[in-house]
Tab-separated table of C-alpha atoms and ligand atoms in Angstrom:
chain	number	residue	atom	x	y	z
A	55	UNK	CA	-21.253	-9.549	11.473
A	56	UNK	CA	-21.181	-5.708	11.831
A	57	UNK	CA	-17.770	-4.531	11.232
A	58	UNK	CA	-16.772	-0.531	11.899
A	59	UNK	CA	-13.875	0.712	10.551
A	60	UNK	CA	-12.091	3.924	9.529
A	61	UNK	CA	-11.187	3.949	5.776
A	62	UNK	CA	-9.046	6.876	4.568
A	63	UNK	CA	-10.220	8.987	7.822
A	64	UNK	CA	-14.153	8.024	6.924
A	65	UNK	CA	-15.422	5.429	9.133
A	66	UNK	CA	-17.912	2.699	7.542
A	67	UNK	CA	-19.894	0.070	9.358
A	68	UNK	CA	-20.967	-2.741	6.980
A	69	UNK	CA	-22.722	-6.214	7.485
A	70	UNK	CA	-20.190	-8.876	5.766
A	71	UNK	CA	-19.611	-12.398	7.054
A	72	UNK	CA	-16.344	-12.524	9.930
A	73	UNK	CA	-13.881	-14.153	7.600
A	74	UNK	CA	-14.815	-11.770	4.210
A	75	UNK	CA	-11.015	-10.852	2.904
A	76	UNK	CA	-10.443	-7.276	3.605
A	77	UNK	CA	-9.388	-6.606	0.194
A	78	UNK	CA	-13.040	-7.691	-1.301
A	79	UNK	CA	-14.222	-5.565	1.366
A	80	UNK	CA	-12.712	-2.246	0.109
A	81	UNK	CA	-13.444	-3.477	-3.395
A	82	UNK	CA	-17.099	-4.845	-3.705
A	83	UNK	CA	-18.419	-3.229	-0.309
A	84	UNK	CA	-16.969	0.043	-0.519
A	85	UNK	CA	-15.861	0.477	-4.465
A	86	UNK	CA	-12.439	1.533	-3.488
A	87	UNK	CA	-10.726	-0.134	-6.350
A	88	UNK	CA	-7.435	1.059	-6.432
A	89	UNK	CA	-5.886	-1.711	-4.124
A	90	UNK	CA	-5.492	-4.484	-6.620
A	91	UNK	CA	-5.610	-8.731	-6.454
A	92	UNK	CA	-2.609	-10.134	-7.338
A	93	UNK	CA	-2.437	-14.349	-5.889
A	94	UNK	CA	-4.658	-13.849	-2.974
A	95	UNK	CA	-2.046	-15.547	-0.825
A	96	UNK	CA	0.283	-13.128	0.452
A	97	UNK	CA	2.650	-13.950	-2.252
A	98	UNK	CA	2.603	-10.743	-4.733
A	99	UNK	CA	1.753	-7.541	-2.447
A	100	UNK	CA	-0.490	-6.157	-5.027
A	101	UNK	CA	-2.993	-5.696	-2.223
A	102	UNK	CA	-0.583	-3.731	0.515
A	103	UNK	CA	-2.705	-1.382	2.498
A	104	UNK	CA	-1.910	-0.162	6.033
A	105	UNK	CA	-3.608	-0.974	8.846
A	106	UNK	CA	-2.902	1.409	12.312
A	107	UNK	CA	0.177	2.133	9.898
A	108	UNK	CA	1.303	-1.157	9.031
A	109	UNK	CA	1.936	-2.451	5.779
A	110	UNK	CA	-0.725	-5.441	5.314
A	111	UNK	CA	-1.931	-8.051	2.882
A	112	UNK	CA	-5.463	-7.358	2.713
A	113	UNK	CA	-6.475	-10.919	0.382
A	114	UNK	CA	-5.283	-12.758	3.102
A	115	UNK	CA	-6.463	-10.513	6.193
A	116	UNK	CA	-10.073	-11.495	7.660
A	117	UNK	CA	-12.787	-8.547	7.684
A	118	UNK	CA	-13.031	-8.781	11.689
A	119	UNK	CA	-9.561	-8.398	12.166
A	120	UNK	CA	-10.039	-4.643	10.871
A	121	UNK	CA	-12.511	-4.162	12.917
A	122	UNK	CA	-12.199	-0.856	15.159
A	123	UNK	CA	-9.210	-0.348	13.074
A	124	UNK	CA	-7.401	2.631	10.839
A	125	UNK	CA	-6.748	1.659	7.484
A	126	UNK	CA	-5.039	3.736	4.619
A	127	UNK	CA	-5.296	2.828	0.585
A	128	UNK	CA	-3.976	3.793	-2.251
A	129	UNK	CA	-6.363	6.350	-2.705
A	130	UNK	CA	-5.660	8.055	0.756
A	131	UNK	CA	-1.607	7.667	0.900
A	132	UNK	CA	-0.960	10.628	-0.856
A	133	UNK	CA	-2.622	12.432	2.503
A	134	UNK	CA	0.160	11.480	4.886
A	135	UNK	CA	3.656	13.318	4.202
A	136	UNK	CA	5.497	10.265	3.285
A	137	UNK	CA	2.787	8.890	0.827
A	138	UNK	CA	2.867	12.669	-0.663
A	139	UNK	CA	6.616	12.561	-1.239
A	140	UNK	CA	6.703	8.586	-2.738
A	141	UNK	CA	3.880	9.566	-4.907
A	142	UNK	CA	5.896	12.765	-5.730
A	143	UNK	CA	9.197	10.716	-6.776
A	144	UNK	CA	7.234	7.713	-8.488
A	145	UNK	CA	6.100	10.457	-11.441
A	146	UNK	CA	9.547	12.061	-12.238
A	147	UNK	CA	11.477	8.598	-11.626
A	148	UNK	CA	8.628	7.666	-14.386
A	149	UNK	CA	8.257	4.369	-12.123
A	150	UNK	CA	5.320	3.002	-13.443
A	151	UNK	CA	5.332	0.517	-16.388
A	152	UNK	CA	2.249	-1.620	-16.494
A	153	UNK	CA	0.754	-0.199	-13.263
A	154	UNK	CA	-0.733	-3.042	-11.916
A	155	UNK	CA	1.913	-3.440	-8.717
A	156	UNK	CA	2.221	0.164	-8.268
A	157	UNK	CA	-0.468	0.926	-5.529
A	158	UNK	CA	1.194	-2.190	-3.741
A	159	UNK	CA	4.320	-0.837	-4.029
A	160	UNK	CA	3.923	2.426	-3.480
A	161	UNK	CA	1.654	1.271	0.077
A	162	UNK	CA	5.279	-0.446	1.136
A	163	UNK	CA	7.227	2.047	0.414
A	164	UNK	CA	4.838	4.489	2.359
A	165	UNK	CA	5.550	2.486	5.146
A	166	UNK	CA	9.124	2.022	4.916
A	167	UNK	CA	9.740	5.572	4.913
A	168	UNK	CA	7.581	6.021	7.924
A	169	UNK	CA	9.106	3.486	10.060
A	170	UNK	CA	12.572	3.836	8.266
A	171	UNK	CA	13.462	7.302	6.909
A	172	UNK	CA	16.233	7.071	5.866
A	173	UNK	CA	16.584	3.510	4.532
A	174	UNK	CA	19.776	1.878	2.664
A	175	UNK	CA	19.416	-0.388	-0.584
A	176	UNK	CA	19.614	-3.733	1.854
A	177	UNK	CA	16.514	-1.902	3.916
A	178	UNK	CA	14.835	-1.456	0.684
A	179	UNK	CA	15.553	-4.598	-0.693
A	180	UNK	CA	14.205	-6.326	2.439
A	181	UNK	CA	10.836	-3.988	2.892
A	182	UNK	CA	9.885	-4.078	-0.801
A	183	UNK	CA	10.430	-7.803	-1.408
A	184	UNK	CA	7.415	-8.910	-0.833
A	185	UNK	CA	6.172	-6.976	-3.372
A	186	UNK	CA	6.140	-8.532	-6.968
A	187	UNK	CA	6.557	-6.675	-10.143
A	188	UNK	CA	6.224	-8.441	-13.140
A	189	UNK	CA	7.731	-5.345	-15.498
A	190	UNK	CA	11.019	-5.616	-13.629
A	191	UNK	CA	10.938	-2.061	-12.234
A	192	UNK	CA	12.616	-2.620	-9.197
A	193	UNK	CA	15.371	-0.474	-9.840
A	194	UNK	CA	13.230	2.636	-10.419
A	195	UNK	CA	11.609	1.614	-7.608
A	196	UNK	CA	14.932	1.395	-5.039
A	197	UNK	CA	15.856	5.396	-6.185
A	198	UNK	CA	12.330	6.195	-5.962
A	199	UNK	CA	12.162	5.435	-2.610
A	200	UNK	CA	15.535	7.273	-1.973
A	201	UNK	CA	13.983	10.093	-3.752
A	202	UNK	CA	11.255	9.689	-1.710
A	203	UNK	CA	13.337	9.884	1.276
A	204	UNK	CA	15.728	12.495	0.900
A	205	UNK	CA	12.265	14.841	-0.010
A	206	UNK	CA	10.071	14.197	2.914
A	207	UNK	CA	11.259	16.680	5.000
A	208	UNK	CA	10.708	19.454	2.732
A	209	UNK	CA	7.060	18.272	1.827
B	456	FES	S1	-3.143	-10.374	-3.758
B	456	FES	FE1	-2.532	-10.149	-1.708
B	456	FES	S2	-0.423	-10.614	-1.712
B	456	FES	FE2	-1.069	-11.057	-3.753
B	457	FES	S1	4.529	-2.179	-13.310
B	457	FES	FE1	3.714	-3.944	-14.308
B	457	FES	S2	3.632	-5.449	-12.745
B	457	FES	FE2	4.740	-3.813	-11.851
C-alpha cells in the first residue's frame, strides 16, 4: 500500500503493507529514532507521537490510519510553542534520569499543554498516566509540566 503522510512538516510517501505499526514506520522506514518501543501494546507510552495534534500510541496504530495525516515526533516538538517551553522546563527541572520514557513523556505533555494550558496536578495526573516511567520521575515530571505551563506564553 502507498501511504502519504506529513512527518515533522515533510511529507513522505512510502510502500509498507496496510497494517505496518506506525512506530516501525518512523523507525525502520524513515530512521526517525527518537520515538522509542516500550510493550507494543499501548501499555507504557514510550511511543506517544501526535497525530493532527493528538497524543497517539504509534506500536499499536496501523500505517493506513496515518495516511493523509499530520504527525509530530520527538524530533519536531520542540517546533511548536508548547513543545519549545516543555523541552525548555525538562532541562532545568533536570527531568531526565534514564531517558528512555522521556520523548513519550515529553509528546504527552506537549499535548496536554495544548489542549489544557493551564492544567492542575489531577489534569496532569490523568494526561500523563499512561505514560510509564520506570526511574520514578513523575514528580519532576508534574512541576515540569507546570513549568512548562506558566512559560508558554512568554516563548
Ligand atoms: S510501546 Fe507503545 S505504548 Fe508501549
Ligand atoms: S527516565 Fe528512565 S524510564 Fe523514565
Amino acid at each position: 500500500m502507498s501511504v502519504t503522510l506529513k512527518v515533522n512538516e515533510t511529507t513522505h510517501t512510502i510502500d509498507v503493507d496496510d497494517d505496518t505499526p506506525h512506530l516501525w514506520v518512523l523507525r525502520d522506514v524513515l530512521g526517525m529514532t527518537g520515538t522509542k518501543f516500550g510493550c507494543g501494546m499501548a501499555l507504557c507510552g514510550a511511543c506517544t507521537v501526535h497525530i493532527d495534534g493528538a497524543a497517539t500510541r504509534s506500536c499499536v496504530t496501523p500505517i493506513s490510519v496515518v495516511s493523509g495525516k499530520s504527525v509530530t515526533t520527538i524530533e519536531g516538538v520542540g517546533t511548536t510553542r508548547q513543545g519549545q517551553a516543555v523541552q525548555k522546563a525538562w532541562v532545568e527541572l533536570d527531568v531526565v534520569q534514564c531517558g528512555y520514557c522521556q520523548p513519550g513523556q515529553i509528546m504527552s505533555a506537549a499535548a496536554l499543554l495544548t489542549n489544557n494550558p493551564r492544567p492542575t496536578d489531577a489534569d496532569i495526573d490523568s494526561a500523563m498516566s499512561g505514560n510509564v516511567c520506570r526511574c520514578g520521575t513523575y514528580q519532576r515530571i508534574r512541576k515540569a509540566i507546570h513549568q512548562a505551563a506558566a512559560s508558554a506564553d512568554h516563548v
